[in-house]
Amino acid sequence: MKLLIFGPANSGKTSLLKTAMENHTFIAVENLLPTRGIIRETYLFRGLLEISAWDAGGQQRYQDRYYGSQEENVFSSVDLPIYMVDALTVDDTVRPAFDKFVNKVFEKNPHLSTIYVFINKIDLPDSKEEKVHELLTKDLPPEIHKKLSFTPVSVKQGSAQQRLVSICDQLIEKRIENMGKLNKLRSIVEELKGSANGADFILFNKRDGLMITSTLGKFTTQSLQFITFQISALESNVHEIYARTMELRNSKVSPLSLNTIVMESSTNFVIAKEVEEHGTIVAVSRDKKLETIQKIVEVLSDTNPIFEKLVNALEFAAV
Ligand SMILES: Nc1nc2c(ncn2[C@@H]2O[C@H](COP(=O)(O)OP(=O)(O)O)[C@@H](O)[C@H]2O)c(=O)[nH]1
Ligand SMILES: [Mg+2]
């Protein structure tokens, strides 16, 4: 699936992709260098939908190439076109650049139903999103206007990412192959639950941190804010102690891998485990019996057939 994001330099395009698809915080991407030319990146959104994102640097010298020698390559076979403008700039360059993009996208992709327009940075006090909307829509032919979907957003506050996620979710629901993958993963997490005293399992996609599926159906959580479990002071201390213990036992030290974390509340166990490089699964037990934790650990062990099935299903989705 090809996502093409366009718009003037500095409107927030790269910030949006990095925060929504790679789970970086806004602060981490605040000092990005301007994008030079087009950057292409492949994402597996929610572990299900393969997205090839084309992020087009906005400077004029690049713009000329997009509409010149690179036109066929840039504008053909677009599935998800996004135009991003900032809500502060109202000058006479804004509308011609927008018209050019809209016309070219529909010319090259006559069957596309929607171009999504993000009016960004509405968190800023001098944001003029209504003026910008007016500027972009004034005297637009109705047949074009009805194919444009405008949303005032802020990458800084997270509403732009929410909007992008919901657009991509709609795409997943329209695609049979994505729904097939999702149903398969759903039935695997149900199997895990059936073998673990009814514990609930929630599966996350690692790169974007978004939930893929769970035994509780769809619900919203924050995206997981880690890519791999971080080695903190505690873990390096544990490693020291382990190494020393093995030395005193005259045994070999094998590398400690931190891919499972067990926590407890007064009534539950909560276990988080990495599913190879693709995902992270979190289990919440129904009780605090030792037998339950044993079952969860067992079912999540690398050699358990259900867990293997989960790894394979996620790998398959990643192909
Ligand atoms: N206040 C505010 N700043 C933003 C927002 N989105 C992006 N920025 C900032 O705008 C600048 C340009 O962002 P960038 O993603 O590089 O824009 P691009 O040229 O369109 O890729 C960066 O300093 C971002 O931190 C937003 O929603 N609010
Ligand atoms: Mg950029």
Short mmCIF file of C-alpha atoms and ligand atoms in Angstrom, two decimals:
data_model
loop_
_atom_site.label_atom_id
_atom_site.label_comp_id
_atom_site.label_asym_id
_atom_site.label_seq_id
_atom_site.Cartn_x
_atom_site.Cartn_y
_atom_site.Cartn_z
CA MET A 1 0.00 0.00 0.00
CA LYS A 2 1.52 3.30 -1.06
CA LEU A 3 1.16 6.31 1.20
CA LEU A 4 2.26 9.59 -0.34
CA ILE A 5 2.61 12.56 1.99
CA PHE A 6 3.13 15.96 0.43
CA GLY A 7 3.03 19.58 1.46
CA PRO A 8 5.20 22.63 2.05
CA ALA A 9 8.51 22.29 3.90
CA ASN A 10 8.18 22.45 7.66
CA SER A 11 4.50 21.53 7.87
CA GLY A 12 5.19 18.44 10.01
CA LYS A 13 5.11 15.53 7.54
CA THR A 14 8.21 13.72 8.76
CA SER A 15 7.27 14.33 12.39
CA LEU A 16 3.89 12.70 11.75
CA LEU A 17 5.35 9.57 10.15
CA LYS A 18 8.07 9.14 12.76
CA THR A 19 5.71 9.48 15.68
CA ALA A 20 2.76 7.50 14.28
CA MET A 21 4.60 4.68 12.52
CA GLU A 22 7.85 4.39 14.48
CA ASN A 23 6.54 5.29 17.91
CA HIS A 24 9.05 8.08 18.52
CA THR A 25 7.96 10.81 20.92
CA PHE A 26 7.35 14.28 19.52
CA ILE A 27 10.26 15.61 21.58
CA ALA A 28 12.61 13.03 20.06
CA VAL A 29 11.84 14.24 16.54
CA GLU A 30 11.55 17.95 17.23
CA ASN A 31 14.91 18.79 15.70
CA LEU A 32 14.68 16.81 12.48
CA LEU A 33 16.67 18.08 9.55
CA PRO A 34 14.57 19.05 6.54
CA THR A 35 13.83 16.04 4.34
CA ARG A 36 15.92 16.05 1.16
CA GLY A 37 14.07 14.64 -1.78
CA ILE A 38 11.84 11.68 -1.15
CA ILE A 39 12.38 9.29 1.72
CA ARG A 40 10.76 5.90 1.33
CA GLU A 41 10.18 3.72 4.33
CA THR A 42 8.25 0.50 4.74
CA TYR A 43 6.10 -0.03 7.80
CA LEU A 44 3.90 -2.86 8.96
CA PHE A 45 1.08 -0.89 10.49
CA ARG A 46 -0.45 -2.67 13.50
CA GLY A 47 1.43 -5.78 12.37
CA LEU A 48 -1.08 -6.18 9.56
CA LEU A 49 -0.99 -3.58 6.83
CA GLU A 50 2.17 -3.09 4.81
CA ILE A 51 2.67 0.58 4.10
CA SER A 52 5.26 1.99 1.78
CA ALA A 53 5.45 5.61 2.88
CA TRP A 54 6.81 8.25 0.50
CA ASP A 55 7.74 11.38 2.41
CA ALA A 56 8.39 14.19 -0.03
CA GLY A 57 10.73 16.98 1.10
CA GLY A 58 8.94 20.25 0.54
CA GLN A 59 11.60 22.62 -0.82
CA GLN A 60 10.97 24.16 -4.20
CA ARG A 61 13.91 22.52 -5.97
CA TYR A 62 12.53 19.10 -5.04
CA GLN A 63 8.97 20.08 -5.96
CA ASP A 64 10.11 20.84 -9.50
CA ARG A 65 11.48 17.33 -9.86
CA TYR A 66 8.38 15.64 -8.47
CA TYR A 67 6.27 17.28 -11.12
CA GLY A 68 8.96 16.83 -13.77
CA SER A 69 11.26 13.88 -14.33
CA GLN A 70 10.01 11.91 -11.30
CA GLU A 71 6.31 12.42 -11.89
CA GLU A 72 5.40 8.90 -12.99
CA ASN A 73 7.30 7.30 -10.14
CA VAL A 74 6.02 9.65 -7.44
CA PHE A 75 2.35 9.92 -8.37
CA SER A 76 1.45 6.54 -9.82
CA SER A 77 -0.36 3.84 -7.82
CA VAL A 78 -1.06 5.96 -4.77
CA ASP A 79 -3.44 4.34 -2.28
CA LEU A 80 -3.31 6.87 0.52
CA PRO A 81 -2.54 10.48 -0.43
CA ILE A 82 -2.06 12.96 2.39
CA TYR A 83 -1.47 16.67 1.99
CA MET A 84 -0.15 18.51 5.03
CA VAL A 85 -0.11 22.25 5.49
CA ASP A 86 0.60 24.24 8.60
CA ALA A 87 -2.17 26.30 10.09
CA LEU A 88 -0.03 29.42 10.39
CA THR A 89 0.83 30.12 6.79
CA VAL A 90 -1.72 32.00 4.75
CA ASP A 91 0.07 33.39 1.73
CA ASP A 92 -0.29 33.17 -2.01
CA THR A 93 1.97 30.14 -2.43
CA VAL A 94 -0.30 27.84 -0.41
CA ARG A 95 -3.21 27.38 -2.77
CA PRO A 96 -1.32 26.86 -6.08
CA ALA A 97 0.88 24.15 -4.51
CA PHE A 98 -2.21 22.42 -3.13
CA ASP A 99 -4.12 22.57 -6.44
CA LYS A 100 -1.12 21.16 -8.26
CA PHE A 101 -0.93 18.18 -5.92
CA VAL A 102 -4.66 17.47 -5.93
CA ASN A 103 -4.90 17.64 -9.71
CA LYS A 104 -1.87 15.44 -10.25
CA VAL A 105 -3.00 12.80 -7.77
CA PHE A 106 -6.46 12.52 -9.35
CA GLU A 107 -5.00 12.61 -12.84
CA LYS A 108 -2.69 9.68 -12.12
CA ASN A 109 -5.14 7.84 -9.86
CA PRO A 110 -8.61 8.51 -11.22
CA HIS A 111 -10.23 5.85 -9.02
CA LEU A 112 -9.03 7.28 -5.71
CA SER A 113 -11.94 8.31 -3.54
CA THR A 114 -10.21 10.62 -1.05
CA ILE A 115 -7.24 12.90 -0.50
CA TYR A 116 -6.72 13.56 3.21
CA VAL A 117 -5.73 17.10 4.08
CA PHE A 118 -4.14 17.70 7.48
CA ILE A 119 -4.04 21.29 8.68
CA ASN A 120 -1.32 20.95 11.28
CA LYS A 121 0.03 22.81 14.33
CA ILE A 122 -3.33 23.95 15.69
CA ASP A 123 -1.70 23.80 19.14
CA LEU A 124 0.09 27.06 18.36
CA PRO A 125 -1.63 30.26 19.58
CA ASP A 126 -1.44 31.99 16.19
CA SER A 127 -2.92 29.02 14.34
CA LYS A 128 -5.43 30.09 11.69
CA GLU A 129 -6.88 26.76 10.67
CA GLU A 130 -10.19 28.22 9.56
CA LYS A 131 -8.48 30.75 7.29
CA VAL A 132 -6.31 28.01 5.83
CA HIS A 133 -9.35 25.82 5.23
CA GLU A 134 -11.09 28.71 3.51
CA LEU A 135 -8.04 29.40 1.37
CA LEU A 136 -7.80 25.75 0.27
CA THR A 137 -11.48 25.32 -0.53
CA LYS A 138 -12.46 28.65 -2.06
CA ASP A 139 -14.02 28.11 -5.51
CA LEU A 140 -13.06 24.45 -5.61
CA PRO A 141 -15.13 22.50 -8.12
CA PRO A 142 -17.70 20.50 -6.10
CA GLU A 143 -16.65 17.18 -7.64
CA ILE A 144 -13.13 17.75 -6.30
CA HIS A 145 -14.26 19.20 -2.98
CA LYS A 146 -16.31 16.14 -2.12
CA LYS A 147 -13.21 13.97 -2.52
CA LEU A 148 -11.17 15.96 -0.01
CA SER A 149 -11.24 15.26 3.69
CA PHE A 150 -9.94 18.15 5.82
CA THR A 151 -8.90 17.74 9.44
CA PRO A 152 -7.34 20.34 11.74
CA VAL A 153 -4.67 18.47 13.70
CA SER A 154 -1.61 18.75 15.87
CA VAL A 155 1.29 16.31 15.67
CA LYS A 156 2.54 17.81 18.93
CA GLN A 157 -0.68 16.96 20.78
CA GLY A 158 -1.26 13.63 19.05
CA SER A 159 -4.46 14.28 17.10
CA ALA A 160 -2.68 13.98 13.74
CA GLN A 161 -1.40 10.52 14.67
CA GLN A 162 -4.89 9.48 15.84
CA ARG A 163 -6.35 10.57 12.55
CA LEU A 164 -3.71 8.69 10.54
CA VAL A 165 -4.22 5.56 12.63
CA SER A 166 -7.96 5.67 12.09
CA ILE A 167 -7.53 6.11 8.31
CA CYS A 168 -5.17 3.11 8.22
CA ASP A 169 -7.59 1.08 10.36
CA GLN A 170 -10.32 1.72 7.80
CA LEU A 171 -7.97 0.43 5.11
CA ILE A 172 -7.32 -2.75 7.10
CA GLU A 173 -11.04 -3.37 7.40
CA LYS A 174 -11.47 -3.03 3.64
CA ARG A 175 -8.78 -5.59 2.82
CA ILE A 176 -9.66 -9.23 3.01
CA GLU A 177 -6.06 -10.38 3.40
CA ASN A 178 -5.56 -8.09 6.40
CA MET A 179 -8.78 -9.29 8.02
CA GLY A 180 -7.62 -12.89 7.41
CA LYS A 181 -4.35 -12.25 9.25
CA LEU A 182 -6.18 -10.49 12.04
CA ASN A 183 -8.62 -13.37 12.52
CA LYS A 184 -5.78 -15.84 12.64
CA LEU A 185 -3.93 -13.85 15.31
CA ARG A 186 -7.17 -13.44 17.24
CA SER A 187 -7.76 -17.16 17.34
CA ILE A 188 -4.19 -17.77 18.51
CA VAL A 189 -4.51 -15.37 21.46
CA GLU A 190 -7.77 -17.15 22.36
CA GLU A 191 -5.85 -20.43 22.37
CA LEU A 192 -3.23 -18.91 24.67
CA LYS A 193 -6.01 -17.84 27.01
CA GLY A 194 -7.55 -21.32 26.95
CA SER A 195 -4.24 -22.80 28.10
CA ALA A 196 -3.49 -20.26 30.81
CA ASN A 197 -6.38 -20.40 33.32
CA GLY A 198 -8.30 -17.74 31.43
CA ALA A 199 -5.58 -15.06 31.57
CA ASP A 200 -6.16 -12.26 29.06
CA PHE A 201 -3.58 -11.66 26.37
CA ILE A 202 -2.93 -8.39 24.55
CA LEU A 203 -0.66 -8.45 21.50
CA PHE A 204 1.23 -5.34 20.35
CA ASN A 205 3.12 -4.58 17.18
CA LYS A 206 6.64 -3.61 18.11
CA ARG A 207 7.57 -0.89 15.64
CA ASP A 208 4.54 1.36 16.02
CA GLY A 209 3.64 0.11 19.50
CA LEU A 210 -0.02 -0.30 18.52
CA MET A 211 -2.27 -3.11 19.71
CA ILE A 212 -2.88 -5.80 17.13
CA THR A 213 -5.47 -7.88 18.92
CA SER A 214 -6.48 -9.09 22.37
CA THR A 215 -8.72 -11.56 24.15
CA LEU A 216 -10.77 -8.58 25.34
CA GLY A 217 -11.62 -7.46 21.83
CA LYS A 218 -10.81 -3.97 20.66
CA PHE A 219 -10.03 -1.36 23.24
CA THR A 220 -7.75 1.62 23.30
CA THR A 221 -4.50 1.74 25.18
CA GLN A 222 -1.51 3.97 24.82
CA SER A 223 0.94 2.61 22.31
CA LEU A 224 3.78 0.78 23.98
CA GLN A 225 6.63 3.23 24.29
CA PHE A 226 9.50 0.85 23.81
CA ILE A 227 11.09 -0.95 20.93
CA THR A 228 13.00 -3.53 22.97
CA PHE A 229 13.04 -3.98 26.70
CA GLN A 230 15.59 -1.56 28.04
CA ILE A 231 18.45 -2.84 30.14
CA SER A 232 18.28 -0.67 33.23
CA ALA A 233 20.30 -0.58 36.44
CA LEU A 234 18.34 -3.48 37.90
CA GLU A 235 19.08 -5.80 35.02
CA SER A 236 22.78 -5.08 34.90
CA ASN A 237 22.95 -5.75 38.65
CA VAL A 238 21.14 -9.02 38.13
CA HIS A 239 23.59 -9.91 35.42
CA GLU A 240 26.51 -9.27 37.80
CA ILE A 241 24.97 -11.49 40.44
CA TYR A 242 24.21 -14.24 37.97
CA ALA A 243 27.73 -14.16 36.55
CA ARG A 244 29.26 -14.30 40.04
CA THR A 245 26.98 -17.17 41.07
CA MET A 246 27.91 -19.23 38.05
CA GLU A 247 31.58 -18.53 38.66
CA LEU A 248 31.29 -19.81 42.25
CA ARG A 249 29.52 -22.88 40.94
CA ASN A 250 32.23 -23.39 38.33
CA SER A 251 29.53 -23.31 35.71
CA LYS A 252 29.37 -21.59 32.40
CA VAL A 253 27.74 -18.18 32.12
CA SER A 254 25.27 -18.09 29.28
CA PRO A 255 24.03 -14.75 28.02
CA LEU A 256 21.06 -13.43 29.98
CA SER A 257 18.25 -12.40 27.73
CA LEU A 258 15.70 -10.03 29.04
CA ASN A 259 12.68 -10.86 26.97
CA THR A 260 10.17 -11.59 29.71
CA ILE A 261 9.09 -9.40 32.56
CA VAL A 262 6.89 -10.61 35.42
CA MET A 263 5.11 -8.21 37.70
CA GLU A 264 2.49 -8.70 40.37
CA SER A 265 -0.34 -6.75 41.89
CA SER A 266 -2.15 -7.90 45.01
CA THR A 267 -4.59 -9.87 42.86
CA ASN A 268 -2.91 -10.56 39.49
CA PHE A 269 0.26 -11.42 37.69
CA VAL A 270 1.20 -9.32 34.68
CA ILE A 271 3.69 -10.85 32.28
CA ALA A 272 5.18 -9.11 29.23
CA LYS A 273 7.20 -11.00 26.66
CA GLU A 274 8.77 -10.10 23.35
CA VAL A 275 7.56 -12.12 20.40
CA GLU A 276 10.83 -12.18 18.49
CA GLU A 277 11.45 -8.90 16.72
CA HIS A 278 7.86 -8.38 15.67
CA GLY A 279 5.73 -7.96 18.72
CA THR A 280 5.22 -7.86 22.44
CA ILE A 281 2.55 -9.80 24.27
CA VAL A 282 1.17 -8.90 27.68
CA ALA A 283 -0.75 -11.40 29.82
CA VAL A 284 -2.91 -10.46 32.80
CA SER A 285 -3.87 -13.41 34.98
CA ARG A 286 -7.31 -13.89 36.51
CA ASP A 287 -5.90 -15.00 39.87
CA LYS A 288 -2.66 -15.20 41.79
CA LYS A 289 -2.22 -18.94 41.95
CA LEU A 290 1.31 -20.17 41.32
CA GLU A 291 -0.10 -22.74 38.96
CA THR A 292 -1.42 -19.88 36.81
CA ILE A 293 1.92 -18.19 36.41
CA GLN A 294 3.44 -21.53 35.53
CA LYS A 295 0.84 -22.04 32.83
CA ILE A 296 1.37 -18.57 31.38
CA VAL A 297 5.14 -18.97 31.31
CA GLU A 298 4.74 -22.40 29.76
CA VAL A 299 2.37 -21.28 27.04
CA LEU A 300 4.61 -18.30 26.23
CA SER A 301 7.78 -20.36 26.04
CA ASP A 302 9.57 -20.46 22.70
CA THR A 303 9.02 -24.19 22.30
CA ASN A 304 5.29 -24.19 23.01
CA PRO A 305 3.39 -24.99 19.80
CA ILE A 306 0.83 -22.22 20.33
CA PHE A 307 3.56 -19.65 20.88
CA GLU A 308 5.37 -20.95 17.81
CA LYS A 309 2.17 -20.50 15.87
CA LEU A 310 1.98 -16.91 17.08
CA VAL A 311 5.58 -16.23 16.02
CA ASN A 312 4.89 -17.74 12.61
CA ALA A 313 1.67 -15.83 12.12
CA LEU A 314 3.42 -12.55 12.95
CA GLU A 315 6.35 -13.41 10.72
CA PHE A 316 3.99 -14.31 7.93
CA ALA A 317 2.24 -10.98 8.35
CA ALA A 318 5.63 -9.27 8.09
CA VAL A 319 6.50 -10.78 4.71
N1 LIG B 1 3.99 23.36 17.49
C1 LIG B 1 4.03 22.35 16.63
N2 LIG B 1 5.14 22.10 15.93
C2 LIG B 1 5.14 21.06 15.06
C3 LIG B 1 4.00 20.23 14.88
N3 LIG B 1 4.31 19.30 13.97
C4 LIG B 1 5.58 19.51 13.59
N4 LIG B 1 6.10 20.58 14.25
C5 LIG B 1 7.46 21.14 14.12
O1 LIG B 1 7.60 21.67 12.82
C6 LIG B 1 8.94 21.50 12.35
C7 LIG B 1 8.97 20.82 11.00
O2 LIG B 1 8.57 19.49 11.13
P1 LIG B 1 8.94 18.39 10.03
O3 LIG B 1 8.26 17.13 10.45
O4 LIG B 1 10.41 18.34 9.81
O5 LIG B 1 8.22 19.02 8.76
P2 LIG B 1 8.29 18.53 7.23
O6 LIG B 1 9.25 19.44 6.54
O7 LIG B 1 6.90 18.71 6.72
O8 LIG B 1 8.73 17.10 7.23
C8 LIG B 1 9.67 20.71 13.42
O9 LIG B 1 10.40 21.61 14.23
C9 LIG B 1 8.54 20.08 14.21
O10 LIG B 1 8.90 19.84 15.53
C10 LIG B 1 2.83 20.52 15.66
O11 LIG B 1 1.79 19.87 15.59
N5 LIG B 1 2.90 21.60 16.50
MG MG B 2 10.32 16.30 6.28
#
